[in-house]
Amino acid sequence: MKREKLQPEKQVLDHEWLRLINKAKNIGLTKDEVREFLRSKQVNYKL
């Protein structure tokens, strides 16, 4: 996969987002599944 050079006006993701995206890929989540999760109502649970 060829990486394009980022231009200053493009949105740049920080390292934490990149790590989370890679983890989602590693467990088999699709882009659509990640988008659906991000759009859903978020609830904070105490662990």
XYZ file of C-alpha atoms in Angstrom:
47
model
C 0.000 0.000 0.000
C 1.469 3.311 -1.080
C 1.239 6.125 1.436
C 0.558 9.605 0.211
C 2.309 12.579 1.734
C 0.054 14.573 4.031
C -0.460 18.184 3.167
C -0.888 20.746 5.944
C -4.536 21.384 5.062
C -5.437 17.693 5.374
C -6.692 16.296 8.652
C -3.904 14.529 10.506
C -4.730 11.714 12.921
C -2.795 11.465 16.137
C -0.990 8.302 17.224
C -3.776 7.253 19.610
C -6.370 7.225 16.817
C -4.046 5.274 14.551
C -3.454 2.712 17.307
C -7.196 2.293 17.864
C -7.878 1.963 14.120
C -5.202 -0.728 13.825
C -6.627 -2.609 16.816
C -10.080 -2.550 15.199
C -8.603 -3.972 11.985
C -6.735 -6.658 13.929
C -9.918 -7.953 15.559
C -11.705 -8.013 12.217
C -13.917 -4.937 12.383
C -14.845 -3.349 9.077
C -14.847 0.395 8.442
C -18.655 0.333 8.437
C -18.737 -1.399 11.833
C -16.381 1.199 13.288
C -18.476 4.036 11.825
C -21.672 2.510 13.228
C -20.064 2.230 16.663
C -18.877 5.839 16.584
C -22.337 7.060 15.542
C -24.157 5.048 18.203
C -25.131 6.358 21.609
C -22.133 5.995 23.882
C -22.619 4.829 27.454
C -19.888 4.929 30.084
C -19.639 1.761 32.135
C -17.682 1.367 35.340
C -15.369 -1.615 35.210
